[in-house]
Amino acid sequence: RLNALSGSSAPWRRRPMAFLYCTLTTRALRPLTNRVTPARHVALYRSFPTRVISRVWGKINAVDLPTFLRKPIYSLYIWTFGVNMQEAAVEDLHFYKNLGEFFRRRLKPAARPVCSFSSDGRVLHFGSVKNSEVEQVKGVTYSLEHFLGPHKGNSQGTPLSFRDSLLSHPDNDLFHVVIYLAPGDYHCFHSPVDWTVKLRRHFPGSLMSVSPGVAHWVKELFCLNERVALTGQWQHGFFSLTAVGATNVGSIRIYFDQELQTNAPKYRKGSCHERCYQGDESSADGVTLQKGAPLGEFNLGSTVVLVFEAPKDFIFNLKAGQKIRVGEGLGLLS
């Protein structure tokens, strides 16, 4: 069974506005989701300084709130986004010093079955990979090679498609699932299976919203946004987990990789920062992760994309649009 586990000195008068901005930016684009958006509207949206906005929001997240204001501010957020605090390891709202700590709150050990979906969220799309392309939402595709970067493991003489170059056995197929993390979801993500991470690729880029509505009208959104792709091997072959950044989510943290720095003030368009974990002092084969192990975290909300190799009889136990949580099963081998 496969399981899947998205101190500042700023004056206080700015802080309530930051929370209001957080709320509004996640809803501002909803009117556009019900109609086809002209190309000029997409271009205008892509021109917004989302990276700067995200860095500012990250700094505001770290500003400690006065104790007497923590409960009313967090209660408003809980009410707005439907946060279930009964699952939190610490339910006392006064415990969380700032918005960042509240967003990244931990769960109670017994809140979910040990290991399943890598994150809370909603399933945007899933299925097998066709023609080396993946659907970010129904009917909108992007290049898998552009998303993950070139594969270096193919030593065969005959040319192969990118999809086929990832497969280790002719009886296997390549599958994918896209999970959207809303602002009210649990913001940490876990290892979905027992696997070994061999390579990390960090792609700096835009930080547009990854809400389902925006994903419908911005082509190759996941390839344009900043993302961190972890690739490696599990018992059935190739496995990857990619954390995709979004507006107000410039910070993507991978717990075992302290060198990773996302949402830098300057970056070169189309650049990629690689780190090979094979040969590191800590592990010759890569970073070994057990199913359910804490892997990383976002600020606010974002998207997790799993791409993995499995036998062709693998069956998803999902529905598009389904709300999922860490600890729920992804699919079965028949």
PDB file of N, CA and C in Angstrom, residues 51 201-207 223-228 261-264 266-273:
ATOM      1  N   ARG A  51       7.282  38.037  -5.203  1.00  0.00           N
ATOM      2  CA  ARG A  51       8.441  37.612  -4.404  1.00  0.00           C
ATOM      3  C   ARG A  51       8.720  38.626  -3.299  1.00  0.00           C
ATOM      4  N   ARG A 201      16.809  19.598  -6.199  1.00  0.00           N
ATOM      5  CA  ARG A 201      16.907  20.702  -7.142  1.00  0.00           C
ATOM      6  C   ARG A 201      16.014  21.843  -6.655  1.00  0.00           C
ATOM      7  N   HIS A 202      16.614  23.026  -6.557  1.00  0.00           N
ATOM      8  CA  HIS A 202      15.869  24.224  -6.161  1.00  0.00           C
ATOM      9  C   HIS A 202      15.759  25.125  -7.383  1.00  0.00           C
ATOM     10  N   PHE A 203      14.520  25.379  -7.823  1.00  0.00           N
ATOM     11  CA  PHE A 203      14.262  26.234  -8.972  1.00  0.00           C
ATOM     12  C   PHE A 203      13.693  27.567  -8.481  1.00  0.00           C
ATOM     13  N   PRO A 204      14.478  28.641  -8.417  1.00  0.00           N
ATOM     14  CA  PRO A 204      13.902  29.949  -8.084  1.00  0.00           C
ATOM     15  C   PRO A 204      12.924  30.363  -9.176  1.00  0.00           C
ATOM     16  N   GLY A 205      11.931  31.155  -8.806  1.00  0.00           N
ATOM     17  CA  GLY A 205      10.949  31.572  -9.802  1.00  0.00           C
ATOM     18  C   GLY A 205       9.909  32.494  -9.219  1.00  0.00           C
ATOM     19  N   SER A 206       8.781  32.556  -9.885  1.00  0.00           N
ATOM     20  CA  SER A 206       7.683  33.404  -9.439  1.00  0.00           C
ATOM     21  C   SER A 206       7.055  32.818  -8.186  1.00  0.00           C
ATOM     22  N   LEU A 207       6.194  33.601  -7.558  1.00  0.00           N
ATOM     23  CA  LEU A 207       5.443  33.119  -6.402  1.00  0.00           C
ATOM     24  C   LEU A 207       3.979  33.512  -6.569  1.00  0.00           C
ATOM     25  N   CYS A 223       5.608  25.132 -13.103  1.00  0.00           N
ATOM     26  CA  CYS A 223       6.963  25.282 -13.633  1.00  0.00           C
ATOM     27  C   CYS A 223       7.459  26.719 -13.514  1.00  0.00           C
ATOM     28  N   LEU A 224       6.557  27.668 -13.431  1.00  0.00           N
ATOM     29  CA  LEU A 224       6.931  29.073 -13.296  1.00  0.00           C
ATOM     30  C   LEU A 224       7.257  29.427 -11.846  1.00  0.00           C
ATOM     31  N   ASN A 225       6.556  28.798 -10.903  1.00  0.00           N
ATOM     32  CA  ASN A 225       6.750  29.138  -9.495  1.00  0.00           C
ATOM     33  C   ASN A 225       8.020  28.521  -8.919  1.00  0.00           C
ATOM     34  N   GLU A 226       8.520  29.158  -7.880  1.00  0.00           N
ATOM     35  CA  GLU A 226       9.673  28.601  -7.159  1.00  0.00           C
ATOM     36  C   GLU A 226       9.288  27.250  -6.570  1.00  0.00           C
ATOM     37  N   ARG A 227      10.215  26.302  -6.616  1.00  0.00           N
ATOM     38  CA  ARG A 227       9.900  24.962  -6.138  1.00  0.00           C
ATOM     39  C   ARG A 227      11.179  24.242  -5.722  1.00  0.00           C
ATOM     40  N   VAL A 228      11.004  23.238  -4.878  1.00  0.00           N
ATOM     41  CA  VAL A 228      12.110  22.388  -4.431  1.00  0.00           C
ATOM     42  C   VAL A 228      11.726  20.950  -4.751  1.00  0.00           C
ATOM     43  N   GLN A 261      18.117  27.694   0.713  1.00  0.00           N
ATOM     44  CA  GLN A 261      17.623  29.050   0.978  1.00  0.00           C
ATOM     45  C   GLN A 261      16.702  29.451  -0.162  1.00  0.00           C
ATOM     46  N   THR A 262      15.411  29.607   0.141  1.00  0.00           N
ATOM     47  CA  THR A 262      14.444  29.950  -0.897  1.00  0.00           C
ATOM     48  C   THR A 262      14.038  31.417  -0.816  1.00  0.00           C
ATOM     49  N   ASN A 263      13.423  31.902  -1.908  1.00  0.00           N
ATOM     50  CA  ASN A 263      12.934  33.282  -2.033  1.00  0.00           C
ATOM     51  C   ASN A 263      14.030  34.305  -1.739  1.00  0.00           C
ATOM     52  N   ALA A 264      15.171  34.139  -2.385  1.00  0.00           N
ATOM     53  CA  ALA A 264      16.267  35.111  -2.247  1.00  0.00           C
ATOM     54  C   ALA A 264      15.886  36.406  -2.962  1.00  0.00           C
ATOM     55  N   LYS A 266      17.500  38.219  -5.041  1.00  0.00           N
ATOM     56  CA  LYS A 266      17.884  38.211  -6.442  1.00  0.00           C
ATOM     57  C   LYS A 266      18.085  36.777  -6.911  1.00  0.00           C
ATOM     58  N   TYR A 267      17.691  36.532  -8.136  1.00  0.00           N
ATOM     59  CA  TYR A 267      17.911  35.215  -8.728  1.00  0.00           C
ATOM     60  C   TYR A 267      17.962  35.358 -10.242  1.00  0.00           C
ATOM     61  N   ARG A 268      18.564  34.388 -10.889  1.00  0.00           N
ATOM     62  CA  ARG A 268      18.649  34.385 -12.345  1.00  0.00           C
ATOM     63  C   ARG A 268      17.524  33.534 -12.909  1.00  0.00           C
ATOM     64  N   LYS A 269      16.736  34.119 -13.792  1.00  0.00           N
ATOM     65  CA  LYS A 269      15.592  33.420 -14.361  1.00  0.00           C
ATOM     66  C   LYS A 269      16.046  32.144 -15.064  1.00  0.00           C
ATOM     67  N   GLY A 270      15.364  31.057 -14.763  1.00  0.00           N
ATOM     68  CA  GLY A 270      15.697  29.777 -15.374  1.00  0.00           C
ATOM     69  C   GLY A 270      16.823  29.034 -14.690  1.00  0.00           C
ATOM     70  N   SER A 271      17.330  29.566 -13.573  1.00  0.00           N
ATOM     71  CA  SER A 271      18.439  28.920 -12.878  1.00  0.00           C
ATOM     72  C   SER A 271      17.953  27.742 -12.042  1.00  0.00           C
ATOM     73  N   CYS A 272      18.896  26.896 -11.659  1.00  0.00           N
ATOM     74  CA  CYS A 272      18.588  25.723 -10.837  1.00  0.00           C
ATOM     75  C   CYS A 272      19.779  25.445  -9.929  1.00  0.00           C
ATOM     76  N   HIS A 273      19.510  25.257  -8.648  1.00  0.00           N
ATOM     77  CA  HIS A 273      20.559  24.958  -7.678  1.00  0.00           C
ATOM     78  C   HIS A 273      20.424  23.501  -7.252  1.00  0.00           C
TER      79      HIS A 273
END
